[in-house]
Coordinates of C-alpha atoms (C1' of nucleotides) in Angstrom, one line a residue:
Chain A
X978 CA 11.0 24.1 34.9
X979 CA 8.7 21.7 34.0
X980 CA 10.3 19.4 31.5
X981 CA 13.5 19.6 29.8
X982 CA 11.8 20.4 26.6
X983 CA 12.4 23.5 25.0
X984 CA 9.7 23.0 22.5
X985 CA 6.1 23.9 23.6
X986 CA 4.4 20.4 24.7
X987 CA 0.4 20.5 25.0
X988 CA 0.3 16.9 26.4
X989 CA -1.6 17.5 29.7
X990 CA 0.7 15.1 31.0
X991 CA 1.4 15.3 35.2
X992 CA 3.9 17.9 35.9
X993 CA 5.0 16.1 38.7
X994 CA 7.7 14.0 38.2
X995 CA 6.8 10.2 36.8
X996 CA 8.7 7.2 37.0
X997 CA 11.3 6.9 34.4
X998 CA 10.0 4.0 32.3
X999 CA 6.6 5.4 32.4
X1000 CA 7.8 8.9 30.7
X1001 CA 10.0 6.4 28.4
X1002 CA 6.7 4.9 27.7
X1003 CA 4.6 7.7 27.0
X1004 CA 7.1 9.2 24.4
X1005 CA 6.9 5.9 22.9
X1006 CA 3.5 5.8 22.9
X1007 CA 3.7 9.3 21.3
X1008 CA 6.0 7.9 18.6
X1009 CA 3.8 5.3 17.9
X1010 CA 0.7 7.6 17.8
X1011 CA 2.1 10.1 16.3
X1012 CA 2.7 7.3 13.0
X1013 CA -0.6 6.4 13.3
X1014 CA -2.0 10.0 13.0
X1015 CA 0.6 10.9 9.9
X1016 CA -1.1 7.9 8.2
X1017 CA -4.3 9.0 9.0
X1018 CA -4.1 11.7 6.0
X1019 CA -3.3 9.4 2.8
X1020 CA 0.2 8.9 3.8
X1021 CA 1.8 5.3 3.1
X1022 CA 3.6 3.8 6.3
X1023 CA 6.8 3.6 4.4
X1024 CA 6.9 6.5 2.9
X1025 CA 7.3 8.5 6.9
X1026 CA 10.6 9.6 7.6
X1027 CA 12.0 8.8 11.8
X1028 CA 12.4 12.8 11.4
X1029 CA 8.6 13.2 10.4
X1030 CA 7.2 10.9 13.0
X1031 CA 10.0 12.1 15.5
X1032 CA 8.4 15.6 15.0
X1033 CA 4.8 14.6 14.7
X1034 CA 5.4 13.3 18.1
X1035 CA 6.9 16.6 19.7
X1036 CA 10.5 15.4 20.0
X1037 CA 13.9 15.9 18.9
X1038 CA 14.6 13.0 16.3
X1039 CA 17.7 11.3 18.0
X1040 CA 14.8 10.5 20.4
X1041 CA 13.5 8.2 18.3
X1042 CA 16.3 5.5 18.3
X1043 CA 15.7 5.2 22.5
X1044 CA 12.9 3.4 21.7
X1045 CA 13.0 1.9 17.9
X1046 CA 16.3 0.9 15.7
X1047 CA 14.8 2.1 13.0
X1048 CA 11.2 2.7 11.2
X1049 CA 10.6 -0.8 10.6
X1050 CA 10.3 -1.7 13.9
X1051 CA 8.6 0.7 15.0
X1052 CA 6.1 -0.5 12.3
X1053 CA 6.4 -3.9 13.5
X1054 CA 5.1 -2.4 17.3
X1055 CA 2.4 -1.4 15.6
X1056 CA 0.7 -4.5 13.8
X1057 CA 1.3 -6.0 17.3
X1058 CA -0.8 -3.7 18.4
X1059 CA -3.4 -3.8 15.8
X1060 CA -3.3 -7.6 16.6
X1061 CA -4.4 -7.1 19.9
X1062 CA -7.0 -5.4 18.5
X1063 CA -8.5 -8.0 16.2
X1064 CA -8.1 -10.6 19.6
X1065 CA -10.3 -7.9 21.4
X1066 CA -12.7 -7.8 18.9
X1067 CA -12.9 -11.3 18.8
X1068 CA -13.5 -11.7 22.2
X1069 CA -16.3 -8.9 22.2
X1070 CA -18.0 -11.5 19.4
X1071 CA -17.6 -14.5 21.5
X1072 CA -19.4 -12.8 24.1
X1073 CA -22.6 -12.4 22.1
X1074 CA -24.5 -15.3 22.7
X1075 CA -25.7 -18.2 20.7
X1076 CA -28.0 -17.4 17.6
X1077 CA -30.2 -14.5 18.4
X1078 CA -32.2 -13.2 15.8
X1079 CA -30.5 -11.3 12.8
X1080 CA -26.9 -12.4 15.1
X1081 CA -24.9 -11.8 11.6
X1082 CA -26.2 -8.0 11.2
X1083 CA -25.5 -7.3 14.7
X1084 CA -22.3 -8.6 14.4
X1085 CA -21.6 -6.4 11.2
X1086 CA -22.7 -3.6 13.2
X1087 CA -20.4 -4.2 16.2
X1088 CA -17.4 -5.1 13.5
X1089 CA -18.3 -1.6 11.9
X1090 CA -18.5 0.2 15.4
X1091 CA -14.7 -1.8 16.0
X1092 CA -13.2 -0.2 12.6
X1093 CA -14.7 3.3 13.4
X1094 CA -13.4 3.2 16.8
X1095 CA -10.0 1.8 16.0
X1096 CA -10.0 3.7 12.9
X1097 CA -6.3 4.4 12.4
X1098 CA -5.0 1.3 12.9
X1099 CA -7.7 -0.7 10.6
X1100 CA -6.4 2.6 8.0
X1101 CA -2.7 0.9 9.0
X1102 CA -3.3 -2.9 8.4
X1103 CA -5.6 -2.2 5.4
X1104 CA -2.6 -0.1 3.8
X1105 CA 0.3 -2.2 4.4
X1106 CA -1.1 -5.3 4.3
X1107 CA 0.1 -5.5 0.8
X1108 CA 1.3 -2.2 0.5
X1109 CA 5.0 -1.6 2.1
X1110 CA 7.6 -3.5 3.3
X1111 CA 8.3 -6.5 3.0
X1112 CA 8.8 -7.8 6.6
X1113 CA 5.7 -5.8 7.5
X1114 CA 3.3 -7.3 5.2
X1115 CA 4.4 -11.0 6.5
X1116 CA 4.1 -9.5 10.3
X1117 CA 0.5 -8.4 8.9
X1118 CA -0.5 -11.6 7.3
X1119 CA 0.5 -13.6 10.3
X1120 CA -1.7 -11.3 12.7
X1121 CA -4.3 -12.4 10.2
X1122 CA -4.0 -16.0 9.8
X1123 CA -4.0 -15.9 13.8
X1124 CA -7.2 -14.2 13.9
X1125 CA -8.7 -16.4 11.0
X1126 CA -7.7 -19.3 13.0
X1127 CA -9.0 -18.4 15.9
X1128 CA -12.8 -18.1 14.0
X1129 CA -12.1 -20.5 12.9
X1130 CA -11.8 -22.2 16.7
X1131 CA -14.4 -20.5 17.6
X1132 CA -17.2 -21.9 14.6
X1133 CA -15.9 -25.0 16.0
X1134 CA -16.5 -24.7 19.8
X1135 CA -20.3 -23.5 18.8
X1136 CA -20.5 -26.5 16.8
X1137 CA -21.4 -24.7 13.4
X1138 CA -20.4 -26.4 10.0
X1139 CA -19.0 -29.7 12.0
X1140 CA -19.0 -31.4 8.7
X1141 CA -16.1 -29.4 7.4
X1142 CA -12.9 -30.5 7.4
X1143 CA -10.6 -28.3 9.7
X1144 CA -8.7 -27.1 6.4
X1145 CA -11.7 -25.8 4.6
X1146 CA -13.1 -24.2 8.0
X1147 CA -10.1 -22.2 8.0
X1148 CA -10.3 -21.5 4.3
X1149 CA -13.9 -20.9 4.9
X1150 CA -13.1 -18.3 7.3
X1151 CA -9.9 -16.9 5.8
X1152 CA -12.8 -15.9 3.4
X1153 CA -15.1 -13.9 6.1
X1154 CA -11.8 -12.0 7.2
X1155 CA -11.2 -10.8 3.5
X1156 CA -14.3 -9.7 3.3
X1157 CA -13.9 -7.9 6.5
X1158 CA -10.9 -6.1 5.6
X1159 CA -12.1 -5.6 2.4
X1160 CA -15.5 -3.7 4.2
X1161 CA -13.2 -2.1 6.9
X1162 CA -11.5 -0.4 4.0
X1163 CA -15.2 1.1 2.6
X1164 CA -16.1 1.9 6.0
X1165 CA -13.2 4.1 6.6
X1166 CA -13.0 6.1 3.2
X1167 CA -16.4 6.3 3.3
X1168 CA -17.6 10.0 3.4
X1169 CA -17.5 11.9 6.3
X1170 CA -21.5 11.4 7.2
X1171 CA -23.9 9.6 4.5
X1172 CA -26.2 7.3 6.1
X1173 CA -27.6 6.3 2.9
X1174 CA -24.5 4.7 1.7
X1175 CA -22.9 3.4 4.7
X1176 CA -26.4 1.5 5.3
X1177 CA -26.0 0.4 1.7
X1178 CA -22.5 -0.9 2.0
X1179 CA -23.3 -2.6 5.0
X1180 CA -26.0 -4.1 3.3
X1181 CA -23.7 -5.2 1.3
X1182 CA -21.3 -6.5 3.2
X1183 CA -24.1 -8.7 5.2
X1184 CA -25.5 -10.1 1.7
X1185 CA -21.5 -11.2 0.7
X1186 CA -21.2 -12.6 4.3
X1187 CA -24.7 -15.0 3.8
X1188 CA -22.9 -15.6 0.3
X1189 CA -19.9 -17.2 2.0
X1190 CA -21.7 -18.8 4.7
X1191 CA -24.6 -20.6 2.4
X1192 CA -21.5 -21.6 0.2
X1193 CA -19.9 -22.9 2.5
X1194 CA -22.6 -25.6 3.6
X1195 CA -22.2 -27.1 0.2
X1196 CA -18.9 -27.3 -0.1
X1197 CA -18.4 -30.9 1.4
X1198 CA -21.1 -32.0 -1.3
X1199 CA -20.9 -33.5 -4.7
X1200 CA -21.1 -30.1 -7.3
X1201 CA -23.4 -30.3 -9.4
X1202 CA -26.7 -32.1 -7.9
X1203 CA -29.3 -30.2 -6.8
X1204 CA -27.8 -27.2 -7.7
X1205 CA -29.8 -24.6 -9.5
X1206 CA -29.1 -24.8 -13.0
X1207 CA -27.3 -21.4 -13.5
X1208 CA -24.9 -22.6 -11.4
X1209 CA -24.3 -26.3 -13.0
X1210 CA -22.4 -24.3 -16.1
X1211 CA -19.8 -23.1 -13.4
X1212 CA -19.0 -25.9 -10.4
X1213 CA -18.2 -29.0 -12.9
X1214 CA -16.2 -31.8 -11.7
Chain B
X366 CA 0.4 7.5 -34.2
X367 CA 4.1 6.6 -35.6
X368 CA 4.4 10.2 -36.3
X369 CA 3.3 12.8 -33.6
X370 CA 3.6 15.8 -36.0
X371 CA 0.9 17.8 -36.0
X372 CA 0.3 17.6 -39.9
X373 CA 0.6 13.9 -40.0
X374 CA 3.6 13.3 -42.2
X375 CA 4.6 10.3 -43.1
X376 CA 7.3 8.3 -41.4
X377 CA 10.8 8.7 -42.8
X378 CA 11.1 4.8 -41.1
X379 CA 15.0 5.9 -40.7
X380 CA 16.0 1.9 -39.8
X381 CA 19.6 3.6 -37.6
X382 CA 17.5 6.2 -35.8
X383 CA 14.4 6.4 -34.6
X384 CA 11.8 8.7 -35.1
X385 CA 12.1 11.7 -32.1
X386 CA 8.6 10.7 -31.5
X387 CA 9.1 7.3 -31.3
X388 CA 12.3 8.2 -29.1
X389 CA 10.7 9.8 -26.8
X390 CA 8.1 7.0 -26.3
X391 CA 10.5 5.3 -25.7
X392 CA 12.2 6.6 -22.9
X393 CA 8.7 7.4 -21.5
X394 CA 8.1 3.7 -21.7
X395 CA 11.5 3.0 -20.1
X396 CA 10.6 5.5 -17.4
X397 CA 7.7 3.1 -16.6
X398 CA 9.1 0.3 -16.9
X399 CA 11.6 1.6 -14.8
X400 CA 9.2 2.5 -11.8
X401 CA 7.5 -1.1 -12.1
X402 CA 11.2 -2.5 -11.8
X403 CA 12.0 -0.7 -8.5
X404 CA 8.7 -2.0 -6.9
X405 CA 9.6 -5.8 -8.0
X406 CA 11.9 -5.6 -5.4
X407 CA 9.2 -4.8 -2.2
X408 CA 9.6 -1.3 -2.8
X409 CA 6.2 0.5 -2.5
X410 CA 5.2 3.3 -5.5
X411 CA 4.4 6.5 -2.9
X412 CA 8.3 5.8 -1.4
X413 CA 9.7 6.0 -4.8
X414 CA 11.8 9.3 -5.7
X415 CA 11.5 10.9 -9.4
X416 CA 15.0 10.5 -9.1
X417 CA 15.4 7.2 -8.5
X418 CA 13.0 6.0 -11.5
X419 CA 14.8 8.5 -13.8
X420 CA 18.3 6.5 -12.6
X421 CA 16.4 3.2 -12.8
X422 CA 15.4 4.1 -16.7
X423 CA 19.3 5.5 -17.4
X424 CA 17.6 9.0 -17.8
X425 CA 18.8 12.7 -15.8
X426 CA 16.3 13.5 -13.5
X427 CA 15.3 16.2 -15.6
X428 CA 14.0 14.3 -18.4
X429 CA 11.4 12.8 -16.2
X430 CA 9.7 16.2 -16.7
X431 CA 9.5 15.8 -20.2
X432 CA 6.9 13.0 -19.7
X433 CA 4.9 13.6 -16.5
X434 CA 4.3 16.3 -14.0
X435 CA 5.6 14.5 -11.1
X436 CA 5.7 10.7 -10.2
X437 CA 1.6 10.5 -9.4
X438 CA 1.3 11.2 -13.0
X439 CA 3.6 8.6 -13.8
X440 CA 1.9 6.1 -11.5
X441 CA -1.8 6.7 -13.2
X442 CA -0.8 6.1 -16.1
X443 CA 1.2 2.8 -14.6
X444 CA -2.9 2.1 -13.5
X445 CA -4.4 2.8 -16.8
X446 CA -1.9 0.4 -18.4
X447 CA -2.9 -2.4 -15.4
X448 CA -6.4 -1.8 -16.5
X449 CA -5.8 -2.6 -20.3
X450 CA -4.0 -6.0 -19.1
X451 CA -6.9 -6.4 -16.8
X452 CA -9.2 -6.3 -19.7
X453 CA -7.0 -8.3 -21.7
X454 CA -7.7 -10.9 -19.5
X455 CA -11.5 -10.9 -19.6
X456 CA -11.4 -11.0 -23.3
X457 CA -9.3 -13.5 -23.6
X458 CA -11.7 -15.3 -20.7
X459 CA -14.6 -14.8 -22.6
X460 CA -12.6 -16.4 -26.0
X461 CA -13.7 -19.5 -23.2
X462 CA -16.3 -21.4 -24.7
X463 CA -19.5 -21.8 -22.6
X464 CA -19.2 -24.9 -19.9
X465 CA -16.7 -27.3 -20.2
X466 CA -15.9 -29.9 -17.9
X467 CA -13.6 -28.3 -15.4
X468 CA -14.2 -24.4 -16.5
X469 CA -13.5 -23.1 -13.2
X470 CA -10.6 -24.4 -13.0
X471 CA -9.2 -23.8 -16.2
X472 CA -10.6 -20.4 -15.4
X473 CA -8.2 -20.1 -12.5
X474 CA -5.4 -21.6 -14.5
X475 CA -5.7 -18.9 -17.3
X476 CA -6.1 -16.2 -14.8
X477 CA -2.6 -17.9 -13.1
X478 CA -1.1 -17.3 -16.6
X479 CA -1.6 -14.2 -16.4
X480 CA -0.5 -12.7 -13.6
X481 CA 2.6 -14.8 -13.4
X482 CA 3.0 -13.2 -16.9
X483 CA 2.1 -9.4 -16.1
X484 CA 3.6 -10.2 -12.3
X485 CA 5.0 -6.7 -12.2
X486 CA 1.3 -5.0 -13.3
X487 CA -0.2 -7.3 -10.7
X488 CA 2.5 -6.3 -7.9
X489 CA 1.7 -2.6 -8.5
X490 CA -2.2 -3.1 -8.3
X491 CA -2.1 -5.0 -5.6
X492 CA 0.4 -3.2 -3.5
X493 CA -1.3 0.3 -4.0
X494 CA -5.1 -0.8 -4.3
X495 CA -5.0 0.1 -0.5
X496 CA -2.0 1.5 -0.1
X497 CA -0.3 4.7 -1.2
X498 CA -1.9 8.1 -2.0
X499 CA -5.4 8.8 -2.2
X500 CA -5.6 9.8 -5.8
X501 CA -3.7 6.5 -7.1
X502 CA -5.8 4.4 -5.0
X503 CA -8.9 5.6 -6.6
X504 CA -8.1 5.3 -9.6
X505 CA -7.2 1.8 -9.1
X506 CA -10.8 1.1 -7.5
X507 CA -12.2 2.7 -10.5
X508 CA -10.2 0.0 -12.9
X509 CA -11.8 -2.4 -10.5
X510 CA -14.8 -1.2 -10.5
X511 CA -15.0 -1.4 -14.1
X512 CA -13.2 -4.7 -14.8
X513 CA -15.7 -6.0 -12.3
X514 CA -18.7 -4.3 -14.2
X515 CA -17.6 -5.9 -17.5
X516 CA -17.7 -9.8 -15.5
X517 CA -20.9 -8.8 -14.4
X518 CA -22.2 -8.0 -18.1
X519 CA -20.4 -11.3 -19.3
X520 CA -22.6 -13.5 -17.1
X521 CA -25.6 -11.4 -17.7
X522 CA -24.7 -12.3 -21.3
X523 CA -23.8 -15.6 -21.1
X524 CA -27.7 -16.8 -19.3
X525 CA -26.0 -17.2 -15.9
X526 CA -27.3 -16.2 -12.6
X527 CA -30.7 -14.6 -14.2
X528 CA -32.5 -14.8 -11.7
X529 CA -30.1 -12.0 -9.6
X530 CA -30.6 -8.5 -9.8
X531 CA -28.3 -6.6 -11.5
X532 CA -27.2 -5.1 -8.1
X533 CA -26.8 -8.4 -6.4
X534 CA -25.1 -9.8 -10.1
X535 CA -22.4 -7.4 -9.4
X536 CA -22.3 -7.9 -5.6
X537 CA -21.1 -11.3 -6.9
X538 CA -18.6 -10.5 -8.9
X539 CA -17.3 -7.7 -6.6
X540 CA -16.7 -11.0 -4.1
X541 CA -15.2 -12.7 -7.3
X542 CA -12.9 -9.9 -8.4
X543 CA -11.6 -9.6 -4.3
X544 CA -11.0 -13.0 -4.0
X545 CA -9.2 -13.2 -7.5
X546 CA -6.9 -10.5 -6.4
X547 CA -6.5 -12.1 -3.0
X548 CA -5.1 -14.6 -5.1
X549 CA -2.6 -12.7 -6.9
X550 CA -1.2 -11.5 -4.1
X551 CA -0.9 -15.4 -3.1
X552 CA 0.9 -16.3 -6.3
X553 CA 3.1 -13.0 -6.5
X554 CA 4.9 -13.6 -3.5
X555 CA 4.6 -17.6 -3.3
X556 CA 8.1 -18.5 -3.0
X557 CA 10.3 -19.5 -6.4
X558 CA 9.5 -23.0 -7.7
X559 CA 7.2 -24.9 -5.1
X560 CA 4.3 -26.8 -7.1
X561 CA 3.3 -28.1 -4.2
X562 CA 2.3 -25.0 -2.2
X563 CA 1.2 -23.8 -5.3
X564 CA -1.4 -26.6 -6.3
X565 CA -2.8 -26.1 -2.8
X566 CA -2.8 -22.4 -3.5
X567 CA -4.9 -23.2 -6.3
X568 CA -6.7 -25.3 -5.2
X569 CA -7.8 -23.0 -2.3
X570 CA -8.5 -20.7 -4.8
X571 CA -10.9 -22.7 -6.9
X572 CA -12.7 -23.6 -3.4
X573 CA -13.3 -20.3 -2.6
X574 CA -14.7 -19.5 -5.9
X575 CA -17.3 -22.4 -5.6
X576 CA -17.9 -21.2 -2.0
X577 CA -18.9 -17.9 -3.8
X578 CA -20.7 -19.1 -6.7
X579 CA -22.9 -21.4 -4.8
X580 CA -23.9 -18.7 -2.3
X581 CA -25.0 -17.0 -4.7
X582 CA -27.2 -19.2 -6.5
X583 CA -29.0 -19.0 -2.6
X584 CA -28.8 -15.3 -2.7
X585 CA -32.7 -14.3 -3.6
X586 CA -34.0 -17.3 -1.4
X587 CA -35.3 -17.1 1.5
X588 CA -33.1 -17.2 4.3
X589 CA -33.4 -20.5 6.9
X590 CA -35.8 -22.6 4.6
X591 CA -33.9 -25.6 3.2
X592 CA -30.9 -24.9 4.7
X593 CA -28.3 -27.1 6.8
X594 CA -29.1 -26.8 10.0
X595 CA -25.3 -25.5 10.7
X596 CA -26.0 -22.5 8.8
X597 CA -29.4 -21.8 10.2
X598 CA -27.7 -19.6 13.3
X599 CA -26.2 -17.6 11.0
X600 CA -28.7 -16.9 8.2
X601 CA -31.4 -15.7 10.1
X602 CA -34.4 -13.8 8.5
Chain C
dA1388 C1' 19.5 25.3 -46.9
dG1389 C1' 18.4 27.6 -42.9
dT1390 C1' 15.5 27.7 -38.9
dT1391 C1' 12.8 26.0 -35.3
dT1392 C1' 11.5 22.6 -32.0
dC1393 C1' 12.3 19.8 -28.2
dA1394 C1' 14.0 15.4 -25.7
dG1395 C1' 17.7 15.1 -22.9
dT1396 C1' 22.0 17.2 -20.4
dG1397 C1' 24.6 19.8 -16.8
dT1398 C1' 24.9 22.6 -12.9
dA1399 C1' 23.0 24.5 -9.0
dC1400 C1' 20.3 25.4 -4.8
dG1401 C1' 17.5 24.8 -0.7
dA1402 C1' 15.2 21.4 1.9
dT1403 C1' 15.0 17.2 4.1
dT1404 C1' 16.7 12.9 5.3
dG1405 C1' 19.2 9.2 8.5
dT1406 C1' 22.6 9.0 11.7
dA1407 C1' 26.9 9.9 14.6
dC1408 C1' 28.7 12.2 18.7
dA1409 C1' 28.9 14.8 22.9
dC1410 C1' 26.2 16.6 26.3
dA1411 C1' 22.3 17.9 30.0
dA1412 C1' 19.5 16.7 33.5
dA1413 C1' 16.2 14.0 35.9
dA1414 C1' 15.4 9.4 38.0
dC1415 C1' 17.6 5.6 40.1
dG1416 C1' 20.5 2.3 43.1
dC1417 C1' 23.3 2.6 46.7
Chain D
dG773 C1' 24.0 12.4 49.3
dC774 C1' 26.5 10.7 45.4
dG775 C1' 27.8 8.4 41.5
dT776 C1' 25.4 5.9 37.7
dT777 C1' 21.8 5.2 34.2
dT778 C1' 19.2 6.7 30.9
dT779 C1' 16.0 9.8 28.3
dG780 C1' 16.0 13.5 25.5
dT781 C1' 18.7 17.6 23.4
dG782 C1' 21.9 20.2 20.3
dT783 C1' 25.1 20.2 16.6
dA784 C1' 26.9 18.4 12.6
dC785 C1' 27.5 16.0 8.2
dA786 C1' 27.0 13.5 4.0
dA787 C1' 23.4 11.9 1.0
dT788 C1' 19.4 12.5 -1.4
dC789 C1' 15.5 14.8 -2.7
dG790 C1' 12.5 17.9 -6.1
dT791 C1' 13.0 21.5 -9.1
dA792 C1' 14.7 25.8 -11.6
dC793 C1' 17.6 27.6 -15.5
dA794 C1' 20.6 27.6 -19.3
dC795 C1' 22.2 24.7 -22.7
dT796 C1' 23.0 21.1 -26.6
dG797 C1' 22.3 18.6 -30.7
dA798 C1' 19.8 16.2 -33.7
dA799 C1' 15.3 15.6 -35.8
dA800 C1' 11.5 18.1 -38.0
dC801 C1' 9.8 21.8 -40.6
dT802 C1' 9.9 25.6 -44.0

DNA sequence: AGTTTCAGTGTACGATTGTACACAAAACGC
DNA sequence: GCGTTTTGTGTACAATCGTACACTGAAACT
């Protein structure tokens, strides 16, 4: 027979026989998946059962514990892995070279392209991130501050706002990634296909990003001079 | 509203036992309490059982029924009740009299008040804003929306930012009201007594709103005229 | 007073959960 | 080739879950 598995399997996986760890590692790539696609329809990360995932994946629950101790840490894999995925996407912006013309809509675009194509796991770090457990929201917010730092790095090495002090650089940009995670979470329940309103939101999302960024120049000055009068009633001090 | 009798009588005001009205209110406000409780302690809403809140209020499971469908019910009303605090807190904002020295950050201090006060209302909005099911999740964004919508007509009201168009007016406070519950999530799980971390918190907090406000003074200009040279490769067009 | 209403109780049932234990068989080291 | 590992299976069990039904007792109504 082909596998052991009673259970009809539609994986198109090789018949022929593959090395142990690599089956071990597809399963637990299944498992991982297989919480990732549960998610996918409206269901909160700590609310799946090792039974529900166990089955979502096409195994027998005990399997589960062969590769996770329990939920959690199988949870834990996963913002690991969504981590890797904000690096990559950091990297794809570093390679866009210096300042071309309308550089911060094109890099909306490609952060928007990211999200769609990495959709699940932007749906998992936007839900728990302060949704669930405990030890996976800190797991979370440390993938984050990593990736803010590492902007932040990054505005550094091409020189931009080298007045700022390191602190408010990273504060700066610990801004930019809330926005982004805020707009990752309007890309993805956005409606299946409405090109008015994604172009709106994104829009939107490059007017907020200009908002931060022109705020940001000023933030080393004294409030209050030169500052458009509508303003003066609000920055004091 | 003491009475729920359909013909309106008047209260007996028994001072031993309570009205079965008022009882029952009673024990529907314990249930909620009760589901608020169980999330103090890093639980998330969508992973709590009817059971367990019905324990949690020192109720049978049964009686649960006798106030809500099922626990979603339950947990919209927990959001309508979040959004009356929430507007509690603009009102009590706007009691603010226009531009005094330091406004923003008495601004910040009040809105620090509050959540440390309603910390439980703050933990549930925040937790499920992104998180658990679809239905609670938009009705939290409608709160938002709306507490958002309310800022926006406060500064329309108050001569600030005229200049804006109403879209862009609430553009700004969207960043405002992201960034404000950014910050709740900061002080809800800042650890017991640290002033320290928590001045810096706050202080982070008040930069980021001066960040926001100051962009948007910039926000009908024309982009790359007058601006630091730093933000010039970002701000293009 | 007698009657009705209804918030809360008690019991029960089927479904699902996490987990323990023994076992099968394929891949591995020798 | 043979014994050992290790991945996944099957069975089992106690706990918990949501919910249905009949019931109680006191407040509310007539």
């Amino acid at each position: 027979m082909r596998t052991a598995t009673p259970l009809g399997r539609a994986a198109p996986e090789n018949p022929d026989s593959l090395s142990r760890s690599a089956r071990k590692d597809l399963t637990r790539a299944n498992l991982l998946q297989a919480a990732l696609n549960l998610m996918g329809g409206g269901r909160s990360f700590t609310s799946l059962g090792l039974r529900e995932i166990a089955r979502e994946a096409g195994v027998v629950p005990n399997a589960f514990y062969r590769h996770f101790r329990n939920t959690d840490e199988l949870g834990l894999v996963l913002v690991e892995e969504a981590g890797i995925t904000l690096r990559r996407l950091l990297r794809e912006a570093r390679k866009m070279d210096v300042a071309p013309r309308d550089m911060l809509r094109r890099s909306v675009g490609v952060y928007q392209e990211h999200v769609k194509r990495n959709r699940l796991q932007f749906v998992f770090i936007s839900s728990e991130r302060s949704g669930g457990s405990r030890i996976l929201r800190m797991a979370i917010r440390n993938e984050v501050t990593h990736f803010t730092n590492e902007m932040a790095q990054d505005f550094r090495l091409r020189g931009l706002y080298t007045q700022l002090p390191t602190a408010s650089l990273q504060m700066v940009c610990g801004m930019i990634v809330m926005t982004m995670l805020a707009a990752a979470t309007d890309i993805l329940d956005l409606p299946p296909e409405q090109p008015l309103l994604e172009g709106e939101m994104l829009e939107n999302f490059v007017q907020q990003l200009k908002i931060i960024l022109f705020g940001a120049t000023r933030l080393n000055e004294t409030f209050g001079v030169g500052t458009a009068p509508t303003a003066r009633a609000f920055l004091p001090d």
